[in-house]
CSV table of C-alpha atoms in Angstrom, one decimal:
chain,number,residue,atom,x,y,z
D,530,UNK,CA,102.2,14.8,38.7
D,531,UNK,CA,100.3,17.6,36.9
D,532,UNK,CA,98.1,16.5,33.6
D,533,UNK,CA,97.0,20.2,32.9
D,534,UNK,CA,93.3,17.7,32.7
D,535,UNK,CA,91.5,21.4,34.1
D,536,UNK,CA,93.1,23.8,32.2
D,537,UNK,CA,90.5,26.5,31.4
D,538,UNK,CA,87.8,25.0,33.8
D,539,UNK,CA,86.5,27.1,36.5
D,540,UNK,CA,84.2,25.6,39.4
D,541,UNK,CA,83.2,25.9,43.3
D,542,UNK,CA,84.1,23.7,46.2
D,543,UNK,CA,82.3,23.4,49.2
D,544,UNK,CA,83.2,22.2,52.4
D,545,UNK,CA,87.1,22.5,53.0
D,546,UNK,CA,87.7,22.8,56.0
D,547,UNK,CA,91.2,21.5,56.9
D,548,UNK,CA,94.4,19.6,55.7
D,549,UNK,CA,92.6,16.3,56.2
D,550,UNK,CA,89.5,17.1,54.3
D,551,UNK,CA,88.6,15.4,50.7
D,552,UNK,CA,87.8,18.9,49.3
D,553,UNK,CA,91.2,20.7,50.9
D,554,UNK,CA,92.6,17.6,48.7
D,555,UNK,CA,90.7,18.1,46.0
D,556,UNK,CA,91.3,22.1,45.8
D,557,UNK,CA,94.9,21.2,45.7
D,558,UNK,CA,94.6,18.8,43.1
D,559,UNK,CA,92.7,21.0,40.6
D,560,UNK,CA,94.7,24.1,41.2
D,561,UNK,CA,97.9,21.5,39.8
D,562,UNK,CA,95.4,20.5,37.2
D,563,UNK,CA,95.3,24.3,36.3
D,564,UNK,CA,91.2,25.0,37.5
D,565,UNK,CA,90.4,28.1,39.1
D,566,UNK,CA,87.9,27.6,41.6
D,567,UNK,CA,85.9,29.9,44.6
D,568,UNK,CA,85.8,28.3,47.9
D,569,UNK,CA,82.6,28.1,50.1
D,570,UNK,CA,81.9,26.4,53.8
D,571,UNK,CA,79.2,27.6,55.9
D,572,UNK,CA,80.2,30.9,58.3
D,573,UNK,CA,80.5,28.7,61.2
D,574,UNK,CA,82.2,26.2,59.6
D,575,UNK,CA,85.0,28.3,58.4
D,576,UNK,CA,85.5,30.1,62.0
D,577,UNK,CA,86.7,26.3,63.0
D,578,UNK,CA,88.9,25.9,60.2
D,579,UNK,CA,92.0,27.0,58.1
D,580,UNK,CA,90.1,27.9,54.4
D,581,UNK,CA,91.7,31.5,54.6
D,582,UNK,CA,95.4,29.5,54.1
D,583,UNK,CA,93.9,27.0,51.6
D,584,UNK,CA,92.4,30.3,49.6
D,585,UNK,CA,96.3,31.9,49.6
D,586,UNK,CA,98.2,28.8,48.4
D,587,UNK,CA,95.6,28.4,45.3
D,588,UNK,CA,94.6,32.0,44.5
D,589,UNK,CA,91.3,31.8,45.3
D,590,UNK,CA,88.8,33.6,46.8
D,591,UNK,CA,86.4,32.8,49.6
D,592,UNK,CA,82.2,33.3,49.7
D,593,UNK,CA,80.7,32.2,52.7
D,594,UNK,CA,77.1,30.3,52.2
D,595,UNK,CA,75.1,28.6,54.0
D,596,UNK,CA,74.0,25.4,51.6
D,597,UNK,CA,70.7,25.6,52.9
D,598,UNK,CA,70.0,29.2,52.1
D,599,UNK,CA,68.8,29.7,48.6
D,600,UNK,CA,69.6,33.4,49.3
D,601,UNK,CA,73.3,32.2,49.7
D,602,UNK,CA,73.7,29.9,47.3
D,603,UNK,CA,72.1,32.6,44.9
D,604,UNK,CA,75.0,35.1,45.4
D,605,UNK,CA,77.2,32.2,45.5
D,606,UNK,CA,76.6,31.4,42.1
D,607,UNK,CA,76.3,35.1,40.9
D,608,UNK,CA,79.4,36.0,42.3
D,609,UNK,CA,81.6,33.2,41.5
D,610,UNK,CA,80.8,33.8,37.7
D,611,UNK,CA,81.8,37.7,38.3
D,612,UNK,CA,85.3,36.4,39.6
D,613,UNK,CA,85.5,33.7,37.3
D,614,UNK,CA,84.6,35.2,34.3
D,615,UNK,CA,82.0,33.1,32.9
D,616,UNK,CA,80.0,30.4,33.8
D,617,UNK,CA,80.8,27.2,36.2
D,618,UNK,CA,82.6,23.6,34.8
D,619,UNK,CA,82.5,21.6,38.2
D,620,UNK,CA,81.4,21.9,41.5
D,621,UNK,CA,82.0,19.5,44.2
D,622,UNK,CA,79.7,19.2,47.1
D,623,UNK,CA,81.4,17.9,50.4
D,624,UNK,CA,79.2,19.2,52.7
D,625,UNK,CA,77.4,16.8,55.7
D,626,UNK,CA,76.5,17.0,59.1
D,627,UNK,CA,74.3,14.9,62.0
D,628,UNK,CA,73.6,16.6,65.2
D,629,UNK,CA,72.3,13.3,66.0
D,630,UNK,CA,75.8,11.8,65.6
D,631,UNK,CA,77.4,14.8,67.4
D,632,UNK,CA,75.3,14.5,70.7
D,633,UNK,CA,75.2,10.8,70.9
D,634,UNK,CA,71.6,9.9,70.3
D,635,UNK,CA,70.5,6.4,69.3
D,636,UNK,CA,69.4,6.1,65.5
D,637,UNK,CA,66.2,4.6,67.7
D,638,UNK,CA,66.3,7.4,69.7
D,639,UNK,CA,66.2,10.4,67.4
D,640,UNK,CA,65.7,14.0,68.2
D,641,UNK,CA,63.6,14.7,65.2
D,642,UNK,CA,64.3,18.5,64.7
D,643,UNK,CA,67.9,17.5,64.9
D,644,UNK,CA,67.7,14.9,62.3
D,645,UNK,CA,65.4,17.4,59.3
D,646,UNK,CA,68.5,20.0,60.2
D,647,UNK,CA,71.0,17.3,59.5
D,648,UNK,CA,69.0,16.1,56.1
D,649,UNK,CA,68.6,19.9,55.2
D,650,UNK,CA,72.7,20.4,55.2
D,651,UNK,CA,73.2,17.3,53.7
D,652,UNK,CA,71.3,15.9,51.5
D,653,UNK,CA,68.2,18.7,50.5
D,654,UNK,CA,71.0,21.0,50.0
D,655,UNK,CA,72.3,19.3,47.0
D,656,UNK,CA,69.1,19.7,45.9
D,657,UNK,CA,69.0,23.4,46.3
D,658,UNK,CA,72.6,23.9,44.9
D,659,UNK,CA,71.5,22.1,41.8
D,660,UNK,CA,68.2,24.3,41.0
D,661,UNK,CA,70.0,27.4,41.9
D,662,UNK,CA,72.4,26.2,39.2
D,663,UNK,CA,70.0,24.7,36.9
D,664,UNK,CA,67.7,27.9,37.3
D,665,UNK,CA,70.2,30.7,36.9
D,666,UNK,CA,71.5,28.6,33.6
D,667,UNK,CA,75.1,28.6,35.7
D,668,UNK,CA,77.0,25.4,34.6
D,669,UNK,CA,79.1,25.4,31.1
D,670,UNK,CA,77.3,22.6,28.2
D,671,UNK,CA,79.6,19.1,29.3
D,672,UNK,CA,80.4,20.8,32.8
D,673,UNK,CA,80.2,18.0,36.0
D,674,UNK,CA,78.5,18.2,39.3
D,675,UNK,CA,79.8,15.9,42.1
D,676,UNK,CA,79.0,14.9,45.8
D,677,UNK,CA,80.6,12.8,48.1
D,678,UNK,CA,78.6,10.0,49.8
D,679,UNK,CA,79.3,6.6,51.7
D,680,UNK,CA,78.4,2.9,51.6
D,681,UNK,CA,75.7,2.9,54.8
D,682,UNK,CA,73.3,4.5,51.8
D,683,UNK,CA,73.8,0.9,51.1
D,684,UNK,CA,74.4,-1.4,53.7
D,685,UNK,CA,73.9,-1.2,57.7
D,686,UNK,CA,76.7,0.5,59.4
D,687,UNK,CA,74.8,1.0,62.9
D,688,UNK,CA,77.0,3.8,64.3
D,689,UNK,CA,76.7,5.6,60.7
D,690,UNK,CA,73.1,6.5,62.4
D,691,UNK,CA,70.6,8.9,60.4
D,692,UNK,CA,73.7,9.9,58.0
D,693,UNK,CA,73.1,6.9,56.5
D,694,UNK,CA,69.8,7.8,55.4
D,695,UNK,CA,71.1,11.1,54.5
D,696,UNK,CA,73.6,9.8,52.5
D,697,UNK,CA,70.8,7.8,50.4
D,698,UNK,CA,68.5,10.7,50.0
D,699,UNK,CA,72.0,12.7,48.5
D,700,UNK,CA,72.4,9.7,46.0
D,701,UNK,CA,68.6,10.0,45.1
D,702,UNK,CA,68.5,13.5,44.5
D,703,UNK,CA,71.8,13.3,41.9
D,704,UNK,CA,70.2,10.4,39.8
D,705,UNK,CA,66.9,12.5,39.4
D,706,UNK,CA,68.2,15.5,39.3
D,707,UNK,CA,71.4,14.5,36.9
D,708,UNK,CA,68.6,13.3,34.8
D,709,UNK,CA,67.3,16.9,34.1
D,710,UNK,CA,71.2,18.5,33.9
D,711,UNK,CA,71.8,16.0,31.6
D,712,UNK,CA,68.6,16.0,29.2
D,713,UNK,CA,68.6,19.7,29.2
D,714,UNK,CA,72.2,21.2,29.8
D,715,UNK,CA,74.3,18.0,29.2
D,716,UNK,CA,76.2,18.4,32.8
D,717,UNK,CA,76.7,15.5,34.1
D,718,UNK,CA,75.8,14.5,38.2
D,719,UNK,CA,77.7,12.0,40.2
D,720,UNK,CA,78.2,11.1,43.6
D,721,UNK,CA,81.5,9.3,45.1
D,722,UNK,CA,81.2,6.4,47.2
D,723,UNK,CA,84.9,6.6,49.3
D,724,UNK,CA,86.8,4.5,51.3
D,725,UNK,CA,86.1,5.9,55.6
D,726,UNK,CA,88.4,8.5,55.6
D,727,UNK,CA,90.1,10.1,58.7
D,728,UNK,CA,88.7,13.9,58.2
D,729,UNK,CA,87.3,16.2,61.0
D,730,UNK,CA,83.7,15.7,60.1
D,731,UNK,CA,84.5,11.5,59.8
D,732,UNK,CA,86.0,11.5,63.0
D,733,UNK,CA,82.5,12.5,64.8
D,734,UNK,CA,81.0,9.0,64.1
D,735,UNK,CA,81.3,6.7,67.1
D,736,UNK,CA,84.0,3.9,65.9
D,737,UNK,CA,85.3,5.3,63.4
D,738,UNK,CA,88.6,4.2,64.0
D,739,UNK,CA,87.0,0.8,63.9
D,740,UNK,CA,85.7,1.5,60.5
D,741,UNK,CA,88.7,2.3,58.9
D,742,UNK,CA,90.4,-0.9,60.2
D,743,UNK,CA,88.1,-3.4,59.3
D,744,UNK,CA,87.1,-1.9,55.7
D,745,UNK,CA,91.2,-1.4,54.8
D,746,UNK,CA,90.9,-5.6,56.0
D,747,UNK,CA,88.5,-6.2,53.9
D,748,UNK,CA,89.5,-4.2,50.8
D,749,UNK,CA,92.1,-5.8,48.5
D,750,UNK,CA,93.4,-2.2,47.8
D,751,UNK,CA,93.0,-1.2,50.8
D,752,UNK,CA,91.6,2.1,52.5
D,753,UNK,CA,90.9,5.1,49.3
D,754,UNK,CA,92.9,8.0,50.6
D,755,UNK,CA,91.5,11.6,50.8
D,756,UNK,CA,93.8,12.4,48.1
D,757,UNK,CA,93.3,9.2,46.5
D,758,UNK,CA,89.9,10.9,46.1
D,759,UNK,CA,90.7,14.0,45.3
D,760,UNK,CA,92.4,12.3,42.0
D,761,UNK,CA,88.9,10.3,41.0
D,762,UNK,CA,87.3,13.8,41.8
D,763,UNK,CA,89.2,15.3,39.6
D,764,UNK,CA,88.8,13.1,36.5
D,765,UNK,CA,85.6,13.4,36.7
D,766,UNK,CA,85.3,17.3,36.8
D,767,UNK,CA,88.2,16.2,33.4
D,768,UNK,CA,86.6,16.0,29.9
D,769,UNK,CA,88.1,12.0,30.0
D,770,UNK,CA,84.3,11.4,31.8
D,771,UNK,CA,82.3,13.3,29.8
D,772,UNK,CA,79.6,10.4,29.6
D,773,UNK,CA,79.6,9.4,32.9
D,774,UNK,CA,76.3,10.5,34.6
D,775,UNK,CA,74.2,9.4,37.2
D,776,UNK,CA,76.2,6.8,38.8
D,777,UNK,CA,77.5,6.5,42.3
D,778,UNK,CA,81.0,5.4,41.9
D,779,UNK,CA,82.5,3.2,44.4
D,780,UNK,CA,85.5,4.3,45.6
D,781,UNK,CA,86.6,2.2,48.2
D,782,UNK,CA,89.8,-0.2,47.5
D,783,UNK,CA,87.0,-2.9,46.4
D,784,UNK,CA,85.4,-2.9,49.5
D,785,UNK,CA,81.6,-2.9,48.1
D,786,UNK,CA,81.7,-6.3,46.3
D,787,UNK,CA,83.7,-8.2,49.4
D,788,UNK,CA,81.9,-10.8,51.4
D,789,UNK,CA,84.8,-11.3,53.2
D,790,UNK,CA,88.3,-11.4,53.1
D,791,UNK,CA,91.1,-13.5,54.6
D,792,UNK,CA,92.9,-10.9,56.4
D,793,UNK,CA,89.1,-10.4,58.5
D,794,UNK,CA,88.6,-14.3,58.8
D,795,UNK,CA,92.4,-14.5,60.1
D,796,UNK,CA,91.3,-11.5,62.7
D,797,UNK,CA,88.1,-13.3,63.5
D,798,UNK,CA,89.2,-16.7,64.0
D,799,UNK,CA,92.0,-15.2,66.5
D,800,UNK,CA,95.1,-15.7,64.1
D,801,UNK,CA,96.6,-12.5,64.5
């Protein structure tokens, strides 16, 4: 069900990549939600997936960037505004990536060079998407800035390995810089906490598929959906939000303030 909640609002997604992906959802919803938006994923990235179909079913346009590249995100930003028409009302970073993860080291056995590559995609480009925003004066007064993270900033998940510090450094980076949007532009800067989601990218951690089953076993709502998320991602891009800054919003089915739940202790103590 359309709300028309983005009528007017224009914005950039980053890091669609398939039919599974939170931002695929999330372009989908805020095209129904009448946004116009430019799509962006790293060259390589998009060579491995199906943007180029997402781009025809929404009207949108494509700009390959690299989220590490200030050079990139600089014509990024320019040229989104020239097909826009103005300046920017949300973008939505959902961007991450551990070579670490990918190759099967240990978090105790870390290929250093690896793990800087995976904080630089991760987490310090939110950083750099941010000052190339804040810099070039890019975002509309009241517009929203949001980046998807996950509870091992939090709490040990040992497979999660060095995205979990990633993930942390992403949330750090939106409080202090969220502080400056807000003071000086009033654009507010939130990060997501979901639910593990079956997406390409998710599906690289070892156990995953564990993951899922024992956080939807804990949660009393169950698992978040991708497009469950896309929904919360698109309230807060909505004008309904238009206090809500620097927090990381769980979004997880209740999952963050479980000890433990009976459908786990049933598991556990061999009942089912």
């Amino acid at each position: 069900m359309s709300y028309n909640l983005l009528k007017g609002k224009k914005g950039i997604i980053f890091g669609a990549l398939d039919s599974n992906s939170i931002a695929w959802k999330t372009a989908e919803r805020v095209h129904e939600e009448g946004g116009q938006f430019v799509l962006t994923n790293a060259p390589v990235a998009m060579r491995m997936g199906q943007i180029n179909e997402l781009a025809e079913k929404t009207g949108s346009q494509i700009i390959p960037a690299d989220a590490t590249s200030l050079e990139d995100l600089q014509n990024l930003i320019d040229k989104s505004q020239e097909i826009l028409g103005g300046k920017i009302d949300f973008v939505l970073h959902s961007i991450g990536m551990s070579i670490n993860v990918r190759k099967g080291k240990h978090y105790t056995d870390q290929n250093y060079e690896w793990t800087q590559k995976g904080t630089d995609v991760s987490a310090m480009s939110f950083h750099k998407l941010m000052q190339t925003l804040y810099k070039s004066d890019a975002m509309n007064e009241w517009g929203s800035i949001v980046a998807l993270t996950y509870m091992a900033a939090q709490r040990v998940f040992p497979d999660y390995n060095d995205m979990a510090d990633n993930k942390a450094y992403l949330e750090s980076i939106a409080r202090s810089f969220g502080y400056f949007f807000g003071r000086d532009k009033n654009v507010r800067v939130n990060t997501i906490s979901q639910s593990p989601t079956p997406t390409t990218a998710g599906s690289g951690v070892k156990g995953f598929d564990g993951f899922i089953a024992y956080a939807d076993k804990m949660s009393p709502l169950g698992n978040a959906t991708a497009l469950d998320c896309a929904n919360y991602t698109v309230s807060l891009f909505s004008d309904l939000t238009k206090r809500v800054t620097l927090q990381n919003l769980f979004h997880d089915g209740g999952f963050s303030n479980m000890g433990v739940s009976d459908a786990v202790m049933s598991t556990f103590m061999g009942e089912e």
